[in-house]
mmCIF file of C-alpha atoms in Angstrom:
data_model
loop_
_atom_site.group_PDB
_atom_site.id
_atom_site.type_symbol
_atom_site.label_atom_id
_atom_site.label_comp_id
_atom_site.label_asym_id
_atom_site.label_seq_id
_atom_site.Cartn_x
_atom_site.Cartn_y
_atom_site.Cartn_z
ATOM 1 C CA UNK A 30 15.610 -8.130 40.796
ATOM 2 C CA UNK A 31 13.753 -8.879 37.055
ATOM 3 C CA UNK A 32 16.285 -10.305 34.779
ATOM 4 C CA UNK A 33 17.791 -7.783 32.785
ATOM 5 C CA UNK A 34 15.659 -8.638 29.422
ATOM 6 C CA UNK A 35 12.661 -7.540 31.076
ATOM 7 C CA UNK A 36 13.967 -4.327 32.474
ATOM 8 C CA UNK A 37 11.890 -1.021 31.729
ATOM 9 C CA UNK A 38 13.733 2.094 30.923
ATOM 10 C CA UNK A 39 12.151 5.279 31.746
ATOM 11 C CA UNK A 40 11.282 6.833 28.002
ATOM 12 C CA UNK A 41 11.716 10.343 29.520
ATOM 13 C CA UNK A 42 16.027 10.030 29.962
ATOM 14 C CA UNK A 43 16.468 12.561 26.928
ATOM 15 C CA UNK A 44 13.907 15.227 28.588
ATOM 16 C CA UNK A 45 16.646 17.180 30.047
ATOM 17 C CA UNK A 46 16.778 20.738 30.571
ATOM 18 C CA UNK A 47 19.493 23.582 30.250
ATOM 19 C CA UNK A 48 20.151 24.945 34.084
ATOM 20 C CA UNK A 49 18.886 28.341 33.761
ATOM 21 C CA UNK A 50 20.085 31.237 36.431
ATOM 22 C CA UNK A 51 16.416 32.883 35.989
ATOM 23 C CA UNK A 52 15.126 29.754 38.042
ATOM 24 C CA UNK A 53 17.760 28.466 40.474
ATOM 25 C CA UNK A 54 17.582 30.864 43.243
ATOM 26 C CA UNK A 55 18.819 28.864 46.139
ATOM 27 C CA UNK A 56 18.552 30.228 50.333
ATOM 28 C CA UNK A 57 21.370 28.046 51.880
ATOM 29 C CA UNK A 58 20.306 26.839 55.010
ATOM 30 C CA UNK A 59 21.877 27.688 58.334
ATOM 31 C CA UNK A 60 24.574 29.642 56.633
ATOM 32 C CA UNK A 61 25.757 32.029 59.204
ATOM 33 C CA UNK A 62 26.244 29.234 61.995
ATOM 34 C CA UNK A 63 28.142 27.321 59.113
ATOM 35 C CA UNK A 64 30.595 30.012 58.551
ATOM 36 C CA UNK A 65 31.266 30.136 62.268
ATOM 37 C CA UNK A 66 31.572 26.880 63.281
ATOM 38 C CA UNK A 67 33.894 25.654 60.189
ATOM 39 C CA UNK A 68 36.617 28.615 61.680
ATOM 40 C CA UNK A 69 37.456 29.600 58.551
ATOM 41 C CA UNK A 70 40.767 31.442 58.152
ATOM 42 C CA UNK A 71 42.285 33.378 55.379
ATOM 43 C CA UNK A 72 44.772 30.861 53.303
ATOM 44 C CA UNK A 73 42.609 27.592 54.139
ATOM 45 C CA UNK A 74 42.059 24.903 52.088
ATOM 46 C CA UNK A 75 38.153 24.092 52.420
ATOM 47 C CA UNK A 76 35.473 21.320 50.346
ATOM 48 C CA UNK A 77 32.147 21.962 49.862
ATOM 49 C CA UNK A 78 31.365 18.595 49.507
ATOM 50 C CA UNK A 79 27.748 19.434 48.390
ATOM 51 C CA UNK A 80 28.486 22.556 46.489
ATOM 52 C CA UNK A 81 24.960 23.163 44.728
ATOM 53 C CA UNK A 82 24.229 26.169 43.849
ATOM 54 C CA UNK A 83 27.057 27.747 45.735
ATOM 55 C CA UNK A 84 24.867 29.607 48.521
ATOM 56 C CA UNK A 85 27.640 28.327 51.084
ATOM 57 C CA UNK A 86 30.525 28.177 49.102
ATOM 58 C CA UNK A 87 30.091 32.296 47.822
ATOM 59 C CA UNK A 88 30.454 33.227 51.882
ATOM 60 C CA UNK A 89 33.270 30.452 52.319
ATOM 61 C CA UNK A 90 35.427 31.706 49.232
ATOM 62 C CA UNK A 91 35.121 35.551 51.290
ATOM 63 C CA UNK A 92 35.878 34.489 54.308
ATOM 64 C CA UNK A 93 39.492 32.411 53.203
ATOM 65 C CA UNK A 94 40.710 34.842 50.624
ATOM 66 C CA UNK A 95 43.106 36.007 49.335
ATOM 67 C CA UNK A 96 44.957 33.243 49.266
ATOM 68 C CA UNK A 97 42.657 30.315 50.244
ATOM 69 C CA UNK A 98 41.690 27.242 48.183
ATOM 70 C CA UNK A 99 37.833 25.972 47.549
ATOM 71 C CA UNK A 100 37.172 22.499 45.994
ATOM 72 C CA UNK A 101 33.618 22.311 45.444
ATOM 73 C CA UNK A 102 32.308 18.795 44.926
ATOM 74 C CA UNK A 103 28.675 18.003 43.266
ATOM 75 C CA UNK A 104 26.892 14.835 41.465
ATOM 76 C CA UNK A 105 24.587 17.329 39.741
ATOM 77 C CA UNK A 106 26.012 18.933 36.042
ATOM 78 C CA UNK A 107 23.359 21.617 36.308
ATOM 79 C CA UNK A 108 24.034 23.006 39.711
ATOM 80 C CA UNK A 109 28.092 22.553 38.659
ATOM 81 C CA UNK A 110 27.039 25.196 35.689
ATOM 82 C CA UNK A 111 25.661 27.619 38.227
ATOM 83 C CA UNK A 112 27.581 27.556 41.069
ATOM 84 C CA UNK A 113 30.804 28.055 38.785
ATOM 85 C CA UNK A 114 28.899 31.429 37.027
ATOM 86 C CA UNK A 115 28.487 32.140 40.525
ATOM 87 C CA UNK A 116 31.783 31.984 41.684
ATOM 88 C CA UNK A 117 33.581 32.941 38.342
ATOM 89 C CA UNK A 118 35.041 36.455 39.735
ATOM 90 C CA UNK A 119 36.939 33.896 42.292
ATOM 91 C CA UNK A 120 37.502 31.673 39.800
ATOM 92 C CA UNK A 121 41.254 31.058 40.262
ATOM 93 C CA UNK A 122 40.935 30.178 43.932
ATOM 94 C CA UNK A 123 38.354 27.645 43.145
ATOM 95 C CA UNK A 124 38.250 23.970 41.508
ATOM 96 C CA UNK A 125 34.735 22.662 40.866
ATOM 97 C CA UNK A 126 34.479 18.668 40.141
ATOM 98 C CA UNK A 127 31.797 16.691 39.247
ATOM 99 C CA UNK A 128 31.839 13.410 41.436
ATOM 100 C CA UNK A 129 29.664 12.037 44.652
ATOM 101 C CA UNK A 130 31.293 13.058 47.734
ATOM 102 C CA UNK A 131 31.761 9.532 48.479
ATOM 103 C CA UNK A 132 34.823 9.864 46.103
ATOM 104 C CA UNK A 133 36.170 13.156 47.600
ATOM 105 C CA UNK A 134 39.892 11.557 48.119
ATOM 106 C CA UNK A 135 39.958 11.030 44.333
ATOM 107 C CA UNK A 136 39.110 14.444 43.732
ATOM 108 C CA UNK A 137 41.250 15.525 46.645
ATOM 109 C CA UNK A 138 44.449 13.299 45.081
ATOM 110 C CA UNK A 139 43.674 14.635 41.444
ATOM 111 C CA UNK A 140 44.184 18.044 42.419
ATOM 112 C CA UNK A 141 47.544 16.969 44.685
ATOM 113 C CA UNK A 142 45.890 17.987 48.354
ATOM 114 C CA UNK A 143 46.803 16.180 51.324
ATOM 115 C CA UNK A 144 45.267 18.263 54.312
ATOM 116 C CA UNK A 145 41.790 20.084 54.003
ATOM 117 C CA UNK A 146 41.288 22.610 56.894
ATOM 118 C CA UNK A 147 37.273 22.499 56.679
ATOM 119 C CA UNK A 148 34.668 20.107 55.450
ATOM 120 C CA UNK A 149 31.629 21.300 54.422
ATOM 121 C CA UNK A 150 28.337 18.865 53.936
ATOM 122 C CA UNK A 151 24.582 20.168 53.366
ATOM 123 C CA UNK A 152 22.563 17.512 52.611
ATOM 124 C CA UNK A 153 19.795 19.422 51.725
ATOM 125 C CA UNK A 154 18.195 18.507 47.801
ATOM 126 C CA UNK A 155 18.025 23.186 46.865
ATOM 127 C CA UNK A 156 14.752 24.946 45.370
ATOM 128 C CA UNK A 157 15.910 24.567 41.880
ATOM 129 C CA UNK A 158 16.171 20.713 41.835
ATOM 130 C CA UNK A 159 13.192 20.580 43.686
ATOM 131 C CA UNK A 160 11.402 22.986 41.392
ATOM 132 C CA UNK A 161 12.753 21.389 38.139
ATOM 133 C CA UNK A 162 9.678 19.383 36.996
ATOM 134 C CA UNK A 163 12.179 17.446 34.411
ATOM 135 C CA UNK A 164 14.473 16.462 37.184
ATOM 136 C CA UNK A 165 11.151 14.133 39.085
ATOM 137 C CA UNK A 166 11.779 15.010 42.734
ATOM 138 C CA UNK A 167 8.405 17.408 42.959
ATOM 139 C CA UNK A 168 5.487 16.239 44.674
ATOM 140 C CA UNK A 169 3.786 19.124 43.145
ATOM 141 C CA UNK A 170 4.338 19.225 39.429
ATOM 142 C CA UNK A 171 4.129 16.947 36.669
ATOM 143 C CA UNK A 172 7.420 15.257 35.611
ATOM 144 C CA UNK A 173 9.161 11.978 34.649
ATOM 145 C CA UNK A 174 10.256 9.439 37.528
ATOM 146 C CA UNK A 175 13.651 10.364 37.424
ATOM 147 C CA UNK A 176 15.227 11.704 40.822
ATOM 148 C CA UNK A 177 18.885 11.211 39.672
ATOM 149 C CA UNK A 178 21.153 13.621 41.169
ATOM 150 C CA UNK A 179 24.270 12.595 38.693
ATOM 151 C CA UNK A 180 21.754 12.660 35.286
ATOM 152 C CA UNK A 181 25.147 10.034 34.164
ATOM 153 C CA UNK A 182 23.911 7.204 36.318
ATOM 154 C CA UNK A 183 21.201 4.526 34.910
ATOM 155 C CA UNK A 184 19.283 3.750 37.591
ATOM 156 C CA UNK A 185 16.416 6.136 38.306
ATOM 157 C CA UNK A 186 13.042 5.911 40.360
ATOM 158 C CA UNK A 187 11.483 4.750 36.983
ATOM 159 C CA UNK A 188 13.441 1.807 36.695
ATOM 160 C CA UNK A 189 12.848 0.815 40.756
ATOM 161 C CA UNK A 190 9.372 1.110 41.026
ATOM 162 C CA UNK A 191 8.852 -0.622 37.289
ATOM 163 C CA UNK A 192 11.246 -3.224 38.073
ATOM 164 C CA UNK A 193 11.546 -3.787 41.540
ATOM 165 C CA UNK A 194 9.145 -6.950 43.467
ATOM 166 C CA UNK A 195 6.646 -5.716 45.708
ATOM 167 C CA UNK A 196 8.737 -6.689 48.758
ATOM 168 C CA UNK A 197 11.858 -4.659 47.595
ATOM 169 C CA UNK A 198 9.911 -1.581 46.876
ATOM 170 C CA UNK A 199 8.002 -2.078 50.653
ATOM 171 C CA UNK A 200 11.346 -2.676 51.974
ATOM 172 C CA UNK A 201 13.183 0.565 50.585
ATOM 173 C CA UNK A 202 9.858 2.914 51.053
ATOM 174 C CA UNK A 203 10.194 1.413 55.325
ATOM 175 C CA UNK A 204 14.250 1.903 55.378
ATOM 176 C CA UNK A 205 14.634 5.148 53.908
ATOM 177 C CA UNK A 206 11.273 6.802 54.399
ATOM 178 C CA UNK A 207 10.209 4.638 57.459
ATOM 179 C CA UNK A 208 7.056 4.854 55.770
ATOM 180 C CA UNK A 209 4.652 2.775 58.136
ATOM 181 C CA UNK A 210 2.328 2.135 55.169
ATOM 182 C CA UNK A 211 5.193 0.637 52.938
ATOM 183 C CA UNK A 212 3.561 -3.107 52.337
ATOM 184 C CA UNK A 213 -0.011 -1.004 51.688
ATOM 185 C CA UNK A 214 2.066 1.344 48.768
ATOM 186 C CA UNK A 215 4.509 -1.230 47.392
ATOM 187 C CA UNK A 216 1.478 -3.591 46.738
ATOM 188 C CA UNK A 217 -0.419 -0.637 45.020
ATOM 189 C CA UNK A 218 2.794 0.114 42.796
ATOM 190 C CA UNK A 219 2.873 -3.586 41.926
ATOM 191 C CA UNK A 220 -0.657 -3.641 41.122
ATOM 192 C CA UNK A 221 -1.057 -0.672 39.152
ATOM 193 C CA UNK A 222 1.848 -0.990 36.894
ATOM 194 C CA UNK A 223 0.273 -4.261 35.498
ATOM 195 C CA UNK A 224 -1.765 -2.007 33.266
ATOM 196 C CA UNK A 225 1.036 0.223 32.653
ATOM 197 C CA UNK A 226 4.292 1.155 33.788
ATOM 198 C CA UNK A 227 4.176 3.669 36.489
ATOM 199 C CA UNK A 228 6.017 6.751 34.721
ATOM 200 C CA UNK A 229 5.179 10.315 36.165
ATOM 201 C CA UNK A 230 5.545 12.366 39.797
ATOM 202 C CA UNK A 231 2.387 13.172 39.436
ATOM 203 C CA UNK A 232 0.761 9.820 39.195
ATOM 204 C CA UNK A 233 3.021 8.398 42.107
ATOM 205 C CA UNK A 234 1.787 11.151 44.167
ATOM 206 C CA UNK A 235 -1.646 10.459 43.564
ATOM 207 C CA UNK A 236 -1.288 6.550 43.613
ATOM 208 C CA UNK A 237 0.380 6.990 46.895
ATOM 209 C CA UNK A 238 -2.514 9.068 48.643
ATOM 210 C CA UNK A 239 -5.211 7.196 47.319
ATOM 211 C CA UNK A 240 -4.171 3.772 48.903
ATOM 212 C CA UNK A 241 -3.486 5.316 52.732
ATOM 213 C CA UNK A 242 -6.034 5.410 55.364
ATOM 214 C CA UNK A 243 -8.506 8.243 55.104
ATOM 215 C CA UNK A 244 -6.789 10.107 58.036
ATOM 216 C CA UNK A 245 -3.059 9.559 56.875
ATOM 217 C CA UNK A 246 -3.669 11.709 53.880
ATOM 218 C CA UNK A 247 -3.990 14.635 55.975
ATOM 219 C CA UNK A 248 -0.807 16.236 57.945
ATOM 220 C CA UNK A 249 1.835 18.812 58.321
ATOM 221 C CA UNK A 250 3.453 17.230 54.787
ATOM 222 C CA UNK A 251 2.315 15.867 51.988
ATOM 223 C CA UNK A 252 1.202 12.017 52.354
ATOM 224 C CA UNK A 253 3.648 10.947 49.670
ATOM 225 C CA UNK A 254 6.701 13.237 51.082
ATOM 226 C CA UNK A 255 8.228 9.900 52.886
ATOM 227 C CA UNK A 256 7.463 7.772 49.153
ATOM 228 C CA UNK A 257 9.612 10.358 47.539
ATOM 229 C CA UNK A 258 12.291 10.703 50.115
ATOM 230 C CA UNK A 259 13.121 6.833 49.579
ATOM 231 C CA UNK A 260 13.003 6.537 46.618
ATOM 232 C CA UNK A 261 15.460 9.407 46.130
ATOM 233 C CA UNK A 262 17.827 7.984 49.038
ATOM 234 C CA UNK A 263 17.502 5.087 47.227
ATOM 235 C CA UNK A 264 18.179 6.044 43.502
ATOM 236 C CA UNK A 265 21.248 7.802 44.861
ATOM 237 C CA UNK A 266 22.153 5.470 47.183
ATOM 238 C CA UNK A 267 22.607 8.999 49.543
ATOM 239 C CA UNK A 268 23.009 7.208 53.169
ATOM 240 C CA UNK A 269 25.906 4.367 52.375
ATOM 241 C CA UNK A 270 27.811 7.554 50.198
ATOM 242 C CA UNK A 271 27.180 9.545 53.628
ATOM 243 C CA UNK A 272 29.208 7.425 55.786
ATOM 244 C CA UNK A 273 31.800 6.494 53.203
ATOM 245 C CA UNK A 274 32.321 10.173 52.477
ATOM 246 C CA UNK A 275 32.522 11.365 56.080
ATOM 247 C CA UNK A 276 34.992 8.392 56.769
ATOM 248 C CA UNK A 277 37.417 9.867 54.331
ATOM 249 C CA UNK A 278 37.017 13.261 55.440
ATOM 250 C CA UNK A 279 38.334 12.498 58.500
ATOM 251 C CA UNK A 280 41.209 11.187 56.698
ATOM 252 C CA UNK A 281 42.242 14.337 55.071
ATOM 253 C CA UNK A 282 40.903 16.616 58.080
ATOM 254 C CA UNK A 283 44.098 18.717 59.392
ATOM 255 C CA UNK A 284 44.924 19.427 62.677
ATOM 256 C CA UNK A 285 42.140 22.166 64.031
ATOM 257 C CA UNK A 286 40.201 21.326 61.317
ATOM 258 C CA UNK A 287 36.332 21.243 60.972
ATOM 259 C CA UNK A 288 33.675 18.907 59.269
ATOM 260 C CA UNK A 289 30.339 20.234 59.563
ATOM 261 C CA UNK A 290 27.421 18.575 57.823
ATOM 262 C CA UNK A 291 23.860 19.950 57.960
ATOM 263 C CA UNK A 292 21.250 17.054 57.268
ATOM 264 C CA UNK A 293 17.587 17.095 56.547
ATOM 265 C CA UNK A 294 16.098 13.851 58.318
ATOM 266 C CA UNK A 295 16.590 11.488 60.865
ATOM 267 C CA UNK A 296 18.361 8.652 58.950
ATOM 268 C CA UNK A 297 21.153 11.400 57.637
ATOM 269 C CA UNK A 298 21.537 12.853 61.222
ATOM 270 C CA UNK A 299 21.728 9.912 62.535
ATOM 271 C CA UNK A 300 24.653 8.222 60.652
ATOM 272 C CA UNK A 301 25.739 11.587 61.105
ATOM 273 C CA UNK A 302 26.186 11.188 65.048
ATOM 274 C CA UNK A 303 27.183 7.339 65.244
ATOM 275 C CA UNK A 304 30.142 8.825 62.910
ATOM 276 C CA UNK A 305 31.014 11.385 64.681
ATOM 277 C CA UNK A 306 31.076 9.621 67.952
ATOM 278 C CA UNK A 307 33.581 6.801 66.957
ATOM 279 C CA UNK A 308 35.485 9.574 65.847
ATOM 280 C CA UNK A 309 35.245 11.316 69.328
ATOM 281 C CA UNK A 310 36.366 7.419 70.636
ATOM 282 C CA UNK A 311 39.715 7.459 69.046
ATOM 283 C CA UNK A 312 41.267 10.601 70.595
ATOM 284 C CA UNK A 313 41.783 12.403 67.982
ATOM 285 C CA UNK A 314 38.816 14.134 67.348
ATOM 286 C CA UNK A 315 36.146 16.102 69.531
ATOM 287 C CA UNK A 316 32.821 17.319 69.321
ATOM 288 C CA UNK A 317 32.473 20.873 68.862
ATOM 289 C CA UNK A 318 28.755 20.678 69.938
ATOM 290 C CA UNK A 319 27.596 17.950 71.676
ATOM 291 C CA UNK A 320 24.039 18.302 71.358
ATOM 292 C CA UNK A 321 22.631 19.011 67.635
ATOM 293 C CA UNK A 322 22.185 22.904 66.075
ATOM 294 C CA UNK A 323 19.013 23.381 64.831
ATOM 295 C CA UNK A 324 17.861 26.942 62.424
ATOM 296 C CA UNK A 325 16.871 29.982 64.701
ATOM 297 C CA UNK A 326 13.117 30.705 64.445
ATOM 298 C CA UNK A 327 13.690 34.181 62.394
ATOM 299 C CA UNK A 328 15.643 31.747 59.952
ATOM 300 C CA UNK A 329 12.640 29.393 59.976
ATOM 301 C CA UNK A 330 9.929 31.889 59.456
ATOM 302 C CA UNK A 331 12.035 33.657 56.327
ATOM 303 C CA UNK A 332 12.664 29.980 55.269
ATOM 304 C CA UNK A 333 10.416 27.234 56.062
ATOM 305 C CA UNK A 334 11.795 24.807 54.330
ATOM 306 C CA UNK A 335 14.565 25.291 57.098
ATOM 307 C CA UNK A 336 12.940 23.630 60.006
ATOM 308 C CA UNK A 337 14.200 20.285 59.798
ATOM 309 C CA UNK A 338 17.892 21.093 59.273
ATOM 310 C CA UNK A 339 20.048 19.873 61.965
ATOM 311 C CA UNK A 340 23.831 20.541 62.223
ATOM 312 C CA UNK A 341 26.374 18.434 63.840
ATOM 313 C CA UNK A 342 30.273 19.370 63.813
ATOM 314 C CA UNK A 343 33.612 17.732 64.364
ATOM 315 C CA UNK A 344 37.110 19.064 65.141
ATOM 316 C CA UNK A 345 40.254 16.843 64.769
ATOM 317 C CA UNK A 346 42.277 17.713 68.011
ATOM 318 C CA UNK A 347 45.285 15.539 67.205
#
C-alpha cells in the first residue's frame, strides 16, 4: 500500500443520490423455493440478512404473521429507505438495521434475541444498485468508481485501483474475479493512471476491453464483468463477511431451524458449501439438499439475470 500522504480520494464521494421508489423495482431471485425451504411458521423469529429491497422479506413477513418477528439486516442506507416503505403496513413486526451481516449477533443482542428460527442470505447486488449510475457498479453507464455497498465506509474502487501496486490490483482482479488476464489489466490500470487517475465505470470498462486478446472481448458477458466483480468483492470485503456471518448464524440457529443463502458465483457458493459441510461434521446440523438448487427455466427466461443463482440450505437437527 502507498503511504497515506499520497492517497487519492475519489472527488465524486458527495455525488449521492436520494433512493427513489420510481427506479428500484427489484425481482427477488428464487423466491418461491426460498419460502419453502426456510419452513416458515406463523410466530417465527426470521433475518433477512440481505434485506434489499425487501422482495424476500414482503413474502417472509406473510408467511410468519400474526405474531412473527422480521429483523432485516442491510449495509446499503438506500435500499434500508425502501424496503422499510415497503414493509411499513407490517411495520410493528419488523426491525430494520443498518449493519453488514457479518455483525448480525450485534444486531441480534441489541434487539435482546437469542434463537432465530430462519436465516435468510441472497447475495445477489438488486436492479436498482446495479442501475444506479452514482452508486459505480454498472458496466453500462457512466458513473464514479465507487461500488460501496455501506456509502459510510472510505474505501471505494477509486481509491484501490488509484492506490493500489500493480501486483495487488492483479492479485485481487485473479482471487475474486479469477480473471485469467489479471497481470495484462492490473499493468494497464497502473499505466494509464500515470496520466491521470482512473475515475469513471465507464473508462474502466473500456480500459479493461481494450487491453484483452482480440477474442476475449467477445462472450456470453461483458469482458470487464469479472474486473467489476473483484473489485466489488473487494471494496466490500463480501467473501471474509460471508463466512464470518454464516458462522454466527449457526450460533443463533434454533432447533429445526433453517439458513438458506442464495449466491451468485462460484467463490460465494463455494465458501457457502465448505461451511455448510463442517457444520454437517459436528452433528448438529444437516443438509437439507445435498446437491445445490439452481432457478427453474420459466424463472430464468422471465428473469435472466437469474441463471447463475445457486441455493444451498442448512437445518440445525440438535
Amino acid at each position: 500500500m502507498v503511504e497515506a500522504t499520497e492517497v487519492l480520494v475519489s472527488p465524486s464521494r458527495e455525488q449521492e443520490r436520494e433512493p427513489s421508489m420510481q427506479d428500484a423495482f427489484h425481482r427477488p431471485v428464487m423466491s418461491g423455493q426460498a419460502l419453502e425451504m426456510l419452513h416458515l411458521k406463523p410466530g417465527a423469529v426470521v433475518m433477512d440478512a440481505t434485506i434489499g429491497l425487501a422482495g424476500h422479506a414482503r413474502e417472509i413477513i406473510r408467511a410468519i404473521l400474526p405474531k412473527g418477528q422480521l429483523i432485516g439486516i442491510d449495509k446499503d442506507e438506500e435500499s434500508l429507505a425502501i424496503a422499510r416503505e415497503r414493509l411499513k403496513d407490517n411495520e410493528k413486526r419488523c426491525w430494520l438495521v443498518q449493519e453488514d451481516f457479518r455483525n448480525l449477533d450485534k444486531a441480534l443482542e441489541s434487539l435482546e434475541i437469542d434463537g432465530v428460527d430462519a436465516f435468510l442470505f441472497d447475495l445477489g447486488i438488486s436492479s436498482y444498485q446495479l442501475e444506479n449510475p452514482g452508486r459505480g457498479f454498472s458496466l453500462k453507464a457512466e458513473g464514479p468508481l465507487d461500488m460501496r455497498m455501506d456509502r459510510r465506509g472510505f474505501i471505494s474502487a477509486y481509491d484501490l485501483l488509484n492506490n493500489l501496486t500493480e501486483e495487488e490490483i492483479s492479485t485481487i482482479l485473479w482471487r475474486f474475479g479469477e480473471e485469467r488476464f489479471s497481470r495484462r489489466i492490473a499493468r494497464a490500470f497502473v499505466k494509464a493512471r500515470e496520466k491521470a487517475p482512473l475515475a469513471s465505470t465507464r473508462e474502466l470498462a473500456e480500459l479493461v476491453t481494450r487491453v484483452l486478446p482480440y477474442k476475449a472481448r467477445f462472450g456470453r458477458i461483458h469482458p470487464a464483468t469479472r474486473t467489476f466483480q473483484a473489485l466489488r468483492i473487494a471494496v466490500n470485503r463480501e467473501l471474509d463477511a460471508l463466512e464470518e456471518a454464516l458462522q454466527k448464524a449457526a450460533l443463533f440457529l434454533s432447533k429445526k431451524g433453517r439458513i438458506c443463502v442464495i449466491s451468485f458465483h462460484s467463490l460465494e457458493d463455494r465458501i457457502v458449501k465448505e461451511s455448510f459441510r463442517r457444520l454437517a461434521k459436528t452433528g448438529r446440523f444437516r443438509l437439507v439438499v445435498k446437491k445445490v438448487l439452481r432457478p427453474s427455466s420459466a424463472e430464468i427466461a422471465e428473469n435472466p439475470r437469474s441463471r447463475s443463482a445457486k441455493m444451498r440450505v442448512i437445518e440445525r437437527v440438535r
